[in-house]
Short mmCIF file of C-alpha atoms in Angstrom, two decimals:
data_model
loop_
_atom_site.label_atom_id
_atom_site.label_comp_id
_atom_site.label_asym_id
_atom_site.label_seq_id
_atom_site.Cartn_x
_atom_site.Cartn_y
_atom_site.Cartn_z
CA UNK K 1 -10.92 28.98 -31.48
CA UNK K 2 -8.49 31.81 -32.27
CA UNK K 3 -9.52 35.43 -32.86
CA UNK K 4 -9.92 37.01 -36.33
CA UNK K 5 -6.66 38.85 -35.79
CA UNK K 6 -4.87 35.59 -35.07
CA UNK K 7 -6.42 34.07 -38.20
CA UNK K 8 -5.06 36.90 -40.29
CA UNK K 9 -1.63 36.50 -38.70
CA UNK K 10 -1.68 32.77 -39.34
CA UNK K 11 -2.70 33.16 -42.95
CA UNK K 12 0.09 35.60 -43.74
CA UNK K 13 2.73 33.74 -45.77
CA UNK K 14 5.99 33.06 -43.98
CA UNK K 15 8.91 33.48 -46.36
CA UNK K 16 12.66 32.97 -46.11
CA UNK K 17 15.37 34.81 -48.01
CA UNK K 18 18.39 33.05 -49.47
CA UNK K 19 21.48 34.21 -47.63
CA UNK K 20 23.59 34.09 -50.80
CA UNK K 21 21.40 35.60 -53.54
CA UNK K 22 18.61 37.31 -51.55
CA UNK K 23 16.05 35.38 -53.55
CA UNK K 24 12.74 34.36 -51.93
CA UNK K 25 12.01 31.66 -54.51
CA UNK K 26 12.70 28.04 -53.69
CA UNK K 27 14.27 28.78 -50.30
CA UNK K 28 13.87 25.27 -48.92
CA UNK K 29 17.30 24.55 -47.45
CA UNK K 30 19.29 25.50 -44.40
CA UNK K 31 22.97 25.08 -43.54
CA UNK K 32 23.30 24.25 -39.85
CA UNK K 33 27.01 25.01 -39.92
CA UNK K 34 26.76 28.43 -41.57
CA UNK K 35 23.39 29.25 -40.00
CA UNK K 36 22.07 30.34 -43.43
CA UNK K 37 18.94 29.75 -45.51
CA UNK K 38 19.54 28.62 -49.09
CA UNK K 39 17.52 28.47 -52.31
CA UNK K 40 17.67 25.46 -54.61
CA UNK K 41 20.36 26.97 -56.87
CA UNK K 42 22.61 28.23 -54.09
CA UNK K 43 22.24 24.95 -52.22
CA UNK K 44 23.86 23.15 -55.16
CA UNK K 45 26.69 25.70 -55.22
CA UNK K 46 27.09 25.48 -51.45
CA UNK K 47 27.40 21.68 -51.42
CA UNK K 48 30.06 21.77 -54.19
CA UNK K 49 32.21 24.48 -52.61
CA UNK K 50 35.65 23.45 -51.41
CA UNK K 51 35.10 24.81 -47.89
CA UNK K 52 31.40 24.04 -47.60
CA UNK K 53 30.94 20.72 -49.35
CA UNK K 54 30.90 18.85 -46.02
CA UNK K 55 28.50 21.23 -44.29
CA UNK K 56 25.27 19.91 -42.73
CA UNK K 57 22.63 21.09 -45.21
CA UNK K 58 19.08 20.01 -44.46
CA UNK K 59 15.54 20.94 -45.48
CA UNK K 60 14.59 24.17 -43.78
CA UNK K 61 11.89 22.43 -41.78
CA UNK K 62 14.51 20.19 -40.18
CA UNK K 63 16.98 22.92 -39.29
CA UNK K 64 18.35 22.51 -35.79
CA UNK K 65 19.67 26.02 -35.13
CA UNK K 66 18.40 29.42 -36.12
CA UNK K 67 18.89 31.71 -33.14
CA UNK K 68 15.82 32.02 -30.92
CA UNK K 69 13.35 31.90 -33.78
CA UNK K 70 11.37 28.64 -33.87
CA UNK K 71 11.47 26.76 -37.14
CA UNK K 72 8.36 25.38 -38.75
CA UNK K 73 8.15 22.27 -40.82
CA UNK K 74 6.81 22.12 -44.36
CA UNK K 75 3.23 20.86 -44.59
CA UNK K 76 3.12 17.27 -45.79
CA UNK K 77 -0.27 17.79 -47.47
CA UNK K 78 0.52 21.11 -49.11
CA UNK K 79 4.19 21.35 -50.25
CA UNK K 80 5.53 24.88 -50.15
CA UNK K 81 3.37 25.80 -47.17
CA UNK K 82 4.78 25.93 -43.67
CA UNK K 83 2.93 24.63 -40.63
CA UNK K 84 2.26 27.86 -38.74
CA UNK K 85 -0.60 26.61 -36.55
CA UNK K 86 -1.47 23.78 -34.18
CA UNK K 87 -4.93 22.19 -34.11
CA UNK K 88 -5.77 21.37 -30.47
CA UNK K 89 -8.68 19.10 -31.46
CA UNK K 90 -6.59 16.99 -33.85
CA UNK K 91 -3.31 17.41 -31.95
CA UNK K 92 -1.31 18.16 -35.11
CA UNK K 93 0.56 20.94 -36.88
CA UNK K 94 -1.29 22.50 -39.82
CA UNK K 95 -0.79 25.14 -42.50
CA UNK K 96 -3.20 27.87 -43.59
CA UNK K 97 -4.68 25.66 -46.34
CA UNK K 98 -5.25 22.85 -43.84
CA UNK K 99 -7.02 25.36 -41.62
CA UNK K 100 -9.36 26.58 -44.32
CA UNK K 101 -10.20 23.09 -45.58
CA UNK K 102 -10.34 20.73 -42.62
CA UNK K 103 -9.84 22.61 -39.35
CA UNK K 104 -11.85 25.79 -39.72
CA UNK K 105 -14.29 24.97 -36.89
CA UNK K 106 -11.63 23.43 -34.67
CA UNK K 107 -9.79 24.94 -31.73
CA UNK K 108 -6.34 25.96 -32.88
CA UNK K 109 -3.40 28.12 -31.88
CA UNK K 110 -0.49 29.79 -33.54
CA UNK K 111 2.66 27.73 -33.74
CA UNK K 112 4.61 30.03 -31.40
CA UNK K 113 1.85 29.98 -28.76
CA UNK K 114 1.56 26.19 -28.71
CA UNK K 115 5.34 25.82 -28.70
CA UNK K 116 5.58 27.74 -25.43
CA UNK K 117 2.86 25.49 -23.95
CA UNK K 118 4.73 22.38 -25.03
CA UNK K 119 7.90 23.73 -23.45
CA UNK K 120 6.11 24.09 -20.13
CA UNK K 121 4.68 20.57 -20.43
CA UNK K 122 8.13 19.21 -21.19
CA UNK K 123 9.49 20.89 -18.06
CA UNK K 124 6.69 19.33 -16.01
CA UNK K 125 7.41 15.88 -17.45
CA UNK K 126 11.09 16.25 -16.70
CA UNK K 127 10.26 17.21 -13.11
CA UNK K 128 8.01 14.15 -12.83
CA UNK K 129 10.78 11.98 -14.23
CA UNK K 130 13.22 13.26 -11.63
CA UNK K 131 10.68 12.67 -8.84
CA UNK K 132 10.01 9.13 -9.98
CA UNK K 133 13.71 8.37 -10.17
CA UNK K 134 14.14 9.70 -6.62
CA UNK K 135 11.25 7.58 -5.40
CA UNK K 136 12.65 4.41 -6.94
CA UNK K 137 16.06 5.16 -5.47
CA UNK K 138 14.45 5.62 -2.04
CA UNK K 139 12.61 2.33 -2.52
CA UNK K 140 15.92 0.64 -3.33
CA UNK K 141 17.51 2.10 -0.20
CA UNK K 142 14.59 0.95 1.94
CA UNK K 143 14.74 -2.52 0.39
CA UNK K 144 18.43 -2.74 1.30
CA UNK K 145 17.55 -1.80 4.87
CA UNK K 146 14.75 -4.38 5.12
CA UNK K 147 17.01 -7.06 3.69
CA UNK K 148 19.74 -6.27 6.22
CA UNK K 149 17.22 -6.38 9.08
CA UNK K 150 15.92 -9.68 7.80
CA UNK K 151 19.41 -11.17 7.60
CA UNK K 152 20.25 -9.81 11.07
CA UNK K 153 17.11 -11.49 12.35
CA UNK K 154 18.14 -14.74 10.68
CA UNK K 155 21.60 -14.48 12.27
CA UNK K 156 20.13 -13.80 15.71
CA UNK K 157 17.80 -16.73 15.38
CA UNK K 158 20.69 -18.97 14.35
CA UNK K 159 22.54 -18.02 17.54
CA UNK K 160 19.47 -18.82 19.66
CA UNK K 161 19.07 -22.16 17.93
CA UNK K 162 22.71 -23.10 18.45
CA UNK K 163 22.62 -21.96 22.09
CA UNK K 164 19.66 -24.21 22.80
CA UNK K 165 21.18 -26.99 20.77
CA UNK K 166 24.33 -27.21 22.96
CA UNK K 167 22.10 -27.72 26.03
CA UNK K 168 20.29 -30.64 24.49
CA UNK K 169 23.51 -32.35 23.37
CA UNK K 170 23.83 -34.88 20.62
CA UNK K 171 20.32 -36.38 20.64
CA UNK K 172 18.73 -33.15 19.39
CA UNK K 173 21.16 -32.46 16.53
CA UNK K 174 18.71 -33.78 13.98
CA UNK K 175 15.98 -31.43 15.22
CA UNK K 176 18.33 -28.44 15.21
CA UNK K 177 19.47 -29.15 11.65
CA UNK K 178 15.86 -29.35 10.54
CA UNK K 179 15.08 -25.90 11.95
CA UNK K 180 18.27 -24.45 10.47
CA UNK K 181 17.34 -25.88 7.09
CA UNK K 182 13.98 -24.16 7.37
CA UNK K 183 15.74 -20.90 8.17
CA UNK K 184 18.00 -21.36 5.15
CA UNK K 185 14.94 -21.92 3.01
CA UNK K 186 13.39 -18.73 4.32
CA UNK K 187 16.63 -16.85 3.71
CA UNK K 188 16.87 -18.20 0.18
CA UNK K 189 13.26 -17.25 -0.51
CA UNK K 190 13.89 -13.75 0.81
CA UNK K 191 17.10 -13.46 -1.19
CA UNK K 192 15.23 -14.34 -4.39
CA UNK K 193 12.50 -11.83 -3.58
CA UNK K 194 15.13 -9.25 -2.66
CA UNK K 195 17.01 -9.77 -5.92
CA UNK K 196 13.79 -9.51 -7.90
CA UNK K 197 12.73 -6.32 -6.12
CA UNK K 198 16.14 -4.69 -6.56
CA UNK K 199 16.32 -5.63 -10.23
CA UNK K 200 12.86 -4.19 -10.81
CA UNK K 201 13.74 -0.95 -9.05
CA UNK K 202 17.09 -0.57 -10.78
CA UNK K 203 15.49 -1.34 -14.15
CA UNK K 204 12.94 1.41 -13.53
CA UNK K 205 15.69 3.87 -12.59
CA UNK K 206 17.68 2.96 -15.70
CA UNK K 207 14.70 3.32 -18.04
CA UNK K 208 13.54 6.57 -16.47
CA UNK K 209 17.07 7.95 -16.58
CA UNK K 210 17.22 7.24 -20.32
CA UNK K 211 13.90 9.03 -20.76
CA UNK K 212 15.16 11.99 -18.76
CA UNK K 213 18.35 12.18 -20.80
CA UNK K 214 16.32 12.03 -23.99
CA UNK K 215 14.06 14.81 -22.74
CA UNK K 216 17.06 16.94 -21.78
CA UNK K 217 18.46 16.56 -25.31
CA UNK K 218 15.17 17.53 -26.94
CA UNK K 219 15.43 20.73 -28.90
CA UNK K 220 12.72 22.93 -27.41
CA UNK K 221 12.66 25.06 -30.53
CA UNK K 222 12.01 22.14 -32.84
CA UNK K 223 8.88 20.20 -33.67
CA UNK K 224 10.51 17.14 -32.10
CA UNK K 225 9.30 18.53 -28.79
CA UNK K 226 5.79 17.47 -29.77
CA UNK K 227 6.80 13.86 -30.31
CA UNK K 228 8.83 13.81 -27.09
CA UNK K 229 6.04 15.34 -25.02
CA UNK K 230 3.45 12.85 -26.32
CA UNK K 231 5.84 9.95 -25.73
CA UNK K 232 6.50 11.00 -22.14
CA UNK K 233 2.83 11.61 -21.46
CA UNK K 234 2.04 8.02 -22.49
CA UNK K 235 5.08 6.44 -20.84
CA UNK K 236 5.19 8.10 -17.40
CA UNK K 237 1.99 6.49 -16.03
CA UNK K 238 3.59 3.06 -16.59
CA UNK K 239 6.01 3.73 -13.72
CA UNK K 240 4.01 3.64 -10.50
CA UNK K 241 6.15 4.93 -7.63
CA UNK K 242 3.35 4.20 -5.14
CA UNK K 243 3.65 0.46 -5.65
CA UNK K 244 5.49 -0.86 -2.62
CA UNK K 245 7.20 -4.16 -2.06
CA UNK K 246 5.81 -6.56 0.48
CA UNK K 247 8.20 -6.72 3.42
CA UNK K 248 9.00 -10.27 4.52
CA UNK K 249 7.48 -11.34 7.81
CA UNK K 250 10.32 -11.66 10.28
CA UNK K 251 10.50 -15.20 11.65
CA UNK K 252 10.57 -15.58 15.40
CA UNK K 253 12.11 -18.36 17.41
CA UNK K 254 10.26 -19.51 20.53
CA UNK K 255 12.72 -21.20 22.85
CA UNK K 256 11.78 -24.15 25.00
CA UNK K 257 12.93 -25.32 28.43
CA UNK K 258 15.07 -28.39 29.02
CA UNK K 259 12.47 -29.99 31.24
CA UNK K 260 10.05 -30.29 28.32
CA UNK K 261 9.18 -33.86 27.37
CA UNK K 262 9.36 -33.49 23.65
CA UNK K 263 12.72 -32.66 22.17
CA UNK K 264 11.20 -30.36 19.60
CA UNK K 265 9.79 -28.26 22.41
CA UNK K 266 13.11 -28.36 24.19
CA UNK K 267 14.82 -26.92 21.16
CA UNK K 268 12.09 -24.47 20.25
CA UNK K 269 9.74 -23.85 17.36
CA UNK K 270 10.21 -21.56 14.41
CA UNK K 271 7.08 -19.73 13.33
CA UNK K 272 6.95 -17.60 10.22
CA UNK K 273 3.47 -18.19 8.75
CA UNK K 274 0.01 -19.32 9.76
CA UNK K 275 0.88 -22.99 9.84
CA UNK K 276 -1.61 -24.38 12.34
CA UNK K 277 -4.18 -26.92 11.27
CA UNK K 278 -7.84 -26.92 12.18
CA UNK K 279 -8.62 -28.98 15.28
CA UNK K 280 -11.94 -29.76 16.91
CA UNK K 281 -12.63 -27.64 19.95
CA UNK K 282 -13.12 -29.58 23.15
CA UNK K 283 -12.83 -27.70 26.44
CA UNK K 284 -11.36 -30.80 28.10
CA UNK K 285 -8.42 -30.80 25.69
CA UNK K 286 -7.77 -27.04 25.66
CA UNK K 287 -4.32 -26.44 27.16
CA UNK K 288 -3.46 -23.28 29.06
CA UNK K 289 0.03 -22.22 27.99
CA UNK K 290 0.45 -19.31 30.37
CA UNK K 291 -1.27 -16.95 32.81
CA UNK K 292 0.04 -13.50 33.66
CA UNK K 293 -1.12 -10.22 35.15
CA UNK K 294 0.21 -7.04 33.62
CA UNK K 295 -1.84 -4.57 35.62
CA UNK K 296 -3.64 -4.89 38.93
CA UNK K 297 -7.44 -4.92 38.79
CA UNK K 298 -7.65 -3.02 35.50
CA UNK K 299 -9.86 -4.52 32.80
CA UNK K 300 -8.32 -5.67 29.50
CA UNK K 301 -10.45 -3.81 26.94
CA UNK K 302 -8.79 -5.29 23.87
CA UNK K 303 -6.05 -7.76 23.02
CA UNK K 304 -4.44 -7.77 19.58
CA UNK K 305 -1.92 -10.56 18.81
CA UNK K 306 0.99 -9.48 16.60
CA UNK K 307 2.45 -12.92 15.89
CA UNK K 308 2.54 -16.28 17.68
CA UNK K 309 4.25 -14.93 20.79
CA UNK K 310 3.37 -11.24 21.25
CA UNK K 311 0.19 -9.20 21.64
CA UNK K 312 -0.77 -5.58 22.22
CA UNK K 313 -2.95 -4.95 25.27
CA UNK K 314 -5.42 -2.12 25.71
CA UNK K 315 -6.10 -1.51 29.41
CA UNK K 316 -8.99 0.37 30.95
CA UNK K 317 -8.18 3.99 31.95
CA UNK K 318 -4.58 3.62 30.72
CA UNK K 319 -3.25 6.25 28.31
CA UNK K 320 -1.20 3.97 26.17
CA UNK K 321 -0.62 0.48 24.77
CA UNK K 322 1.42 -2.40 26.19
CA UNK K 323 3.17 -5.11 24.15
CA UNK K 324 3.69 -8.40 26.05
CA UNK K 325 5.02 -11.81 25.12
CA UNK K 326 3.16 -15.06 25.76
CA UNK K 327 4.72 -15.29 29.23
CA UNK K 328 3.35 -11.89 30.24
CA UNK K 329 6.67 -10.04 30.04
CA UNK K 330 6.26 -6.42 28.93
CA UNK K 331 8.35 -5.85 25.81
CA UNK K 332 7.25 -2.34 24.87
CA UNK K 333 4.93 0.47 25.95
CA UNK K 334 3.54 3.33 23.88
CA UNK K 335 2.38 6.42 25.75
CA UNK K 336 -0.64 8.32 24.41
CA UNK K 337 -2.43 11.50 25.48
CA UNK K 338 -5.79 9.73 25.50
CA UNK K 339 -7.30 6.44 26.65
CA UNK K 340 -7.85 4.11 23.66
CA UNK K 341 -11.00 2.02 23.56
CA UNK K 342 -10.45 -0.53 20.75
CA UNK K 343 -7.54 -1.26 18.40
CA UNK K 344 -6.74 -3.17 15.22
CA UNK K 345 -3.44 -3.78 13.40
CA UNK K 346 -2.71 -2.39 9.92
CA UNK K 347 -0.19 -4.97 8.71
CA UNK K 348 2.76 -4.88 11.11
CA UNK K 349 3.53 -1.16 11.00
CA UNK K 350 0.47 0.75 12.21
CA UNK K 351 -2.40 0.52 14.70
CA UNK K 352 -5.84 2.08 14.29
CA UNK K 353 -7.58 3.12 17.51
CA UNK K 354 -10.88 4.45 18.79
CA UNK K 355 -10.88 6.32 22.09
CA UNK K 356 -12.94 7.28 25.12
CA UNK K 357 -11.95 10.93 24.74
CA UNK K 358 -12.56 11.81 21.09
CA UNK K 359 -15.57 9.60 20.49
CA UNK K 360 -16.03 10.39 16.81
CA UNK K 361 -12.37 10.12 15.81
CA UNK K 362 -10.31 7.17 14.63
CA UNK K 363 -6.59 7.60 15.37
CA UNK K 364 -3.61 6.04 13.63
CA UNK K 365 -0.41 5.11 15.49
CA UNK K 366 2.79 4.59 13.51
CA UNK K 367 4.92 2.05 15.36
CA UNK K 368 8.02 3.24 13.52
CA UNK K 369 8.13 6.65 15.21
CA UNK K 370 5.23 6.30 17.69
CA UNK K 371 3.48 9.29 16.12
CA UNK K 372 -0.33 9.52 16.37
CA UNK K 373 -2.41 11.16 13.64
CA UNK K 374 -6.13 11.50 12.99
CA UNK K 375 -7.17 8.79 10.55
CA UNK K 376 -10.87 9.64 10.24
CA UNK K 377 -13.74 11.65 11.72
CA UNK K 378 -17.05 9.76 11.48
CA UNK K 379 -19.31 12.42 13.01
CA UNK K 380 -22.18 12.44 13.82
CA UNK K 381 -21.46 8.83 14.80
CA UNK K 382 -19.34 7.73 17.75
CA UNK K 383 -16.53 5.26 17.08
CA UNK K 384 -16.69 2.09 19.20
CA UNK K 385 -15.06 -1.11 17.93
CA UNK K 386 -12.78 -1.25 14.87
CA UNK K 387 -11.60 -4.05 12.58
CA UNK K 388 -10.01 -4.45 9.10
CA UNK K 389 -11.28 -7.02 6.60
CA UNK K 390 -9.23 -8.94 4.04
CA UNK K 391 -9.87 -6.24 1.41
CA UNK K 392 -8.20 -3.74 3.77
CA UNK K 393 -11.45 -1.91 4.43
CA UNK K 394 -11.88 -0.47 7.93
CA UNK K 395 -15.16 -1.22 9.75
CA UNK K 396 -16.16 0.94 12.73
CA UNK K 397 -19.11 0.11 14.97
CA UNK K 398 -21.05 3.05 16.38
CA UNK K 399 -23.29 1.67 19.14
CA UNK K 400 -26.16 2.02 16.67
CA UNK K 401 -27.41 -0.22 13.83
CA UNK K 402 -25.03 1.67 11.50
CA UNK K 403 -21.51 0.38 10.79
CA UNK K 404 -19.23 2.90 9.06
CA UNK K 405 -16.85 1.55 6.39
CA UNK K 406 -13.65 3.48 5.57
CA UNK K 407 -10.95 3.03 2.98
CA UNK K 408 -7.23 3.11 3.77
CA UNK K 409 -7.25 6.90 3.42
CA UNK K 410 -9.86 7.26 6.16
CA UNK K 411 -12.64 8.28 3.78
CA UNK K 412 -16.13 6.94 4.44
CA UNK K 413 -17.03 4.76 1.45
CA UNK K 414 -20.34 3.36 2.68
CA UNK K 415 -22.45 2.36 5.68
CA UNK K 416 -23.84 -1.04 6.60
CA UNK K 417 -27.08 -1.11 8.57
CA UNK K 418 -27.55 -4.23 10.70
CA UNK K 419 -30.50 -5.27 12.83
CA UNK K 420 -28.96 -4.59 16.26
CA UNK K 421 -27.09 -1.84 18.09
CA UNK K 422 -23.58 -2.94 17.24
CA UNK K 423 -20.81 -2.46 19.81
CA UNK K 424 -18.35 -5.21 18.94
CA UNK K 425 -17.60 -6.37 15.38
CA UNK K 426 -15.46 -8.90 13.52
CA UNK K 427 -15.07 -9.47 9.77
CA UNK K 428 -15.04 -12.98 8.30
CA UNK K 429 -12.97 -14.02 5.29
CA UNK K 430 -16.26 -14.60 3.44
CA UNK K 431 -17.06 -10.88 3.70
CA UNK K 432 -19.76 -11.30 6.34
CA UNK K 433 -19.68 -9.32 9.59
CA UNK K 434 -20.31 -10.53 13.15
CA UNK K 435 -21.97 -7.87 15.30
CA UNK K 436 -22.60 -8.05 19.06
CA UNK K 437 -24.78 -5.91 21.33
CA UNK K 438 -23.51 -7.39 24.65
CA UNK K 439 -26.26 -10.07 24.68
CA UNK K 440 -26.55 -11.44 21.14
CA UNK K 441 -24.40 -12.00 18.06
CA UNK K 442 -25.74 -11.37 14.57
CA UNK K 443 -23.94 -12.37 11.39
CA UNK K 444 -24.85 -10.01 8.56
CA UNK K 445 -23.81 -9.64 4.94
CA UNK K 446 -21.38 -6.82 4.21
CA UNK K 447 -23.10 -4.85 1.46
CA UNK K 448 -26.78 -5.22 2.29
CA UNK K 449 -26.62 -5.70 6.06
CA UNK K 450 -29.08 -8.58 5.79
CA UNK K 451 -29.04 -10.79 8.88
CA UNK K 452 -28.01 -14.34 7.93
CA UNK K 453 -28.44 -15.80 11.39
CA UNK K 454 -28.47 -14.74 15.02
CA UNK K 455 -26.99 -16.39 18.11
CA UNK K 456 -28.88 -15.85 21.36
CA UNK K 457 -27.20 -18.24 23.77
CA UNK K 458 -27.87 -21.69 22.25
CA UNK K 459 -25.21 -24.28 23.22
CA UNK K 460 -24.52 -27.47 21.23
CA UNK K 461 -25.39 -29.64 24.24
CA UNK K 462 -29.00 -28.50 24.03
CA UNK K 463 -28.78 -25.98 26.84
CA UNK K 464 -29.55 -22.28 26.68
CA UNK K 465 -27.32 -19.64 28.30
CA UNK K 466 -29.46 -17.19 30.23
CA UNK K 467 -28.02 -13.80 31.16
CA UNK K 468 -24.94 -12.91 29.11
CA UNK K 469 -22.43 -10.08 29.01
CA UNK K 470 -20.54 -10.37 25.72
CA UNK K 471 -17.41 -8.37 24.90
CA UNK K 472 -14.64 -8.02 22.28
CA UNK K 473 -14.79 -10.91 19.77
CA UNK K 474 -12.18 -12.40 17.45
CA UNK K 475 -11.97 -15.06 14.74
CA UNK K 476 -9.35 -17.49 13.55
CA UNK K 477 -8.36 -18.21 9.95
CA UNK K 478 -11.12 -20.85 9.71
CA UNK K 479 -13.76 -18.19 10.54
CA UNK K 480 -14.49 -19.68 13.94
CA UNK K 481 -15.79 -16.87 16.11
CA UNK K 482 -14.59 -16.58 19.74
CA UNK K 483 -16.96 -14.61 21.97
CA UNK K 484 -16.07 -13.80 25.63
CA UNK K 485 -18.87 -13.77 28.23
CA UNK K 486 -17.79 -12.10 31.49
CA UNK K 487 -21.06 -12.99 33.26
CA UNK K 488 -20.57 -16.76 32.84
CA UNK K 489 -16.71 -16.90 32.85
CA UNK K 490 -16.81 -18.44 29.40
CA UNK K 491 -15.59 -18.01 25.83
CA UNK K 492 -18.04 -19.36 23.25
CA UNK K 493 -16.99 -20.63 19.85
CA UNK K 494 -19.34 -20.23 16.89
CA UNK K 495 -18.53 -22.11 13.70
CA UNK K 496 -19.36 -20.42 10.41
CA UNK K 497 -23.12 -20.40 9.70
CA UNK K 498 -23.82 -22.12 13.02
CA UNK K 499 -26.57 -21.02 15.42
CA UNK K 500 -25.18 -23.13 18.26
CA UNK K 501 -21.99 -22.44 20.17
CA UNK K 502 -19.40 -24.61 21.90
CA UNK K 503 -17.76 -23.74 25.21
CA UNK K 504 -14.01 -23.19 25.02
CA UNK K 505 -13.32 -23.22 28.76
CA UNK K 506 -14.08 -25.26 31.84
CA UNK K 507 -13.35 -24.61 35.52
CA UNK K 508 -9.83 -26.04 35.41
CA UNK K 509 -8.68 -23.15 33.22
CA UNK K 510 -9.48 -20.63 35.96
CA UNK K 511 -10.58 -17.85 33.62
CA UNK K 512 -12.64 -15.24 35.50
CA UNK K 513 -14.75 -12.61 33.73
CA UNK K 514 -13.12 -12.55 30.26
CA UNK K 515 -13.57 -9.24 28.42
CA UNK K 516 -11.46 -9.60 25.25
CA UNK K 517 -10.08 -12.37 23.04
CA UNK K 518 -7.57 -12.49 20.21
CA UNK K 519 -6.31 -15.37 18.05
CA UNK K 520 -2.63 -15.40 17.07
CA UNK K 521 -0.91 -16.79 13.97
CA UNK K 522 -0.57 -20.26 15.52
CA UNK K 523 -4.24 -20.46 16.46
CA UNK K 524 -3.61 -19.84 20.16
CA UNK K 525 -6.38 -17.91 21.92
CA UNK K 526 -5.34 -14.96 24.10
CA UNK K 527 -7.98 -14.15 26.72
CA UNK K 528 -7.93 -10.84 28.63
CA UNK K 529 -9.96 -10.53 31.83
CA UNK K 530 -11.58 -7.82 33.92
CA UNK K 531 -8.86 -8.03 36.61
CA UNK K 532 -5.97 -7.52 34.15
CA UNK K 533 -5.10 -11.22 33.83
CA UNK K 534 -4.14 -12.62 30.43
CA UNK K 535 -4.44 -16.33 29.62
CA UNK K 536 -2.97 -17.97 26.52
CA UNK K 537 -4.83 -21.14 25.46
CA UNK K 538 -3.81 -23.77 22.94
CA UNK K 539 -6.65 -25.63 21.27
#
């Protein structure tokens, strides 16, 4: 509440003197053109004068210009009284009678004091408006860039398709046209999304620009500033500059060789989404697509498929990451100043990593500029394996029964305590978590950590696997869990809620000591081994 001195100041009557007759009675008018206050009698004379009859004469509370002195409006409840105060509790202008009757115990300020505050708030809102406009313009620019990249990718793919098509001659024309039609459909879908995104962004810029122009035209010495400030305060939160568009997944074209039996394989296959269907797993029907060795005798610690034809490799004692295609050709390397231990993809733009060096830290690699930053520090725990669930929460195993859960800002939001010392983890679409301690796999609920079931080597043929050495697990979109066992040269497959596993491999596949698995967008299983060999298996 205001001081006694302020109360006395506020209760002092504010009077105006008529510029023509010097009277203080009935001075309720103001000529904006002459910049003069007028009483009732002189107002009539003023509006009939030959030179002044067209002047802009308004009630004194609505005057738009009077030097630097702020103008008050006449109280609507008590005619003849000017609103000299502002009630902070009621958020309204009041006169001295209003104060004494209804606002005496409220927090209030003098009109001039609150006016200066409102001016500052208006400046802040205008700054926010400008920032939001800049953000939406940046978003528009980025959307243009993404659209161009997408169209360039479509054009490149078209060239690859046509190049392959000429080799296969006339009999494959039908297949080629089918793939091109699919590309056109993708391009049309992206064009519609692009148009929608651009229209939304431009609409936001247009609306915010109008608000900014309105704010700039607001008379900061008039009571209209109150209405404008309240309007902006309620409107600005409706424009969320943090909301980002979803970038289209770039389609990739996997070319075939002319000696393939099927013409569709000879032309190639276009993959742009998770299109594969669920098939029963039978080791006798598992097909090995490729085998390659990127590094000599160095264990593959982790393998993270990017799409249906590329995967990031994490190699033991190597300070960096390697991107290979399904044929084992190195497409990209990222040098680091530490040896990563486990990785997981954040969409298609970033990679989260744990490391051998900074055990308690989780690092974030931006693929755009290859810059590494610290994502989280989970001390006193040590960070082992890392995975992201479908709610974009980050789960970090610690080699203890505690699993640390982080949000996308790297803040610890909770911990899940499971029944075993968790080294390797995978999140199911159901929200459950698979946890391995090198010998066993437990499936626990996310929130409570309650063990739903435990796998200890039971095979669906009635046999029991003895000694086991389990490593980095992965799951496919049907929540089938793939678990590598380096001791038995095997990858086990656990169906959801199953306590018995199936064997993915047999001797013909030639997989020796697997230490990491990853499932790509086509359902192919990438298997990394202790000697640096990578196998790609089709179910």
